[in-house]
XYZ file of C-alpha atoms in Angstrom:
51
model
C -66.877 21.852 48.338
C -66.557 18.187 47.085
C -67.826 15.327 48.970
C -65.296 13.880 51.675
C -66.391 10.070 50.424
C -65.765 10.670 46.707
C -62.448 10.351 44.918
C -60.648 13.469 44.921
C -59.891 13.224 40.967
C -62.298 15.901 39.490
C -63.930 13.616 36.835
C -64.273 10.818 39.231
C -67.244 10.409 41.974
C -66.386 6.847 42.954
C -66.027 6.312 46.694
C -62.633 6.518 48.128
C -60.562 3.714 49.589
C -57.766 3.828 52.203
C -54.848 1.380 50.785
C -52.284 3.763 49.359
C -51.569 5.706 52.301
C -53.723 8.612 51.137
C -56.555 8.210 53.776
C -59.812 9.071 51.950
C -58.226 10.923 49.083
C -58.597 8.422 46.114
C -60.692 5.610 44.934
C -57.851 3.899 42.988
C -54.034 3.997 42.299
C -54.873 4.903 38.539
C -57.018 8.092 39.774
C -53.977 9.188 41.988
C -51.483 9.065 39.142
C -53.836 10.774 36.757
C -54.342 13.594 39.544
C -50.535 13.946 40.035
C -50.450 14.583 36.267
C -52.956 16.924 36.103
C -51.397 19.051 38.787
C -47.982 18.815 37.038
C -49.429 20.000 33.804
C -51.220 22.916 35.708
C -48.083 23.904 37.096
C -46.037 23.792 33.896
C -48.973 25.912 32.390
C -48.649 28.543 34.934
C -44.838 28.910 34.401
C -45.167 29.010 30.685
C -47.782 31.869 31.252
C -45.507 33.632 33.349
C -42.981 34.058 30.705
């Protein structure tokens, strides 16, 4: 389990902040956007593997 006070982005361990409406999930907008891209890439890969 990850530290609740650390950014949710897997490669980031910076403390979280509550300024984007995602209470305690990311340390910056940049990490939030990168995380969303990682999730989208994972979904695309899973769909490609299903075919």
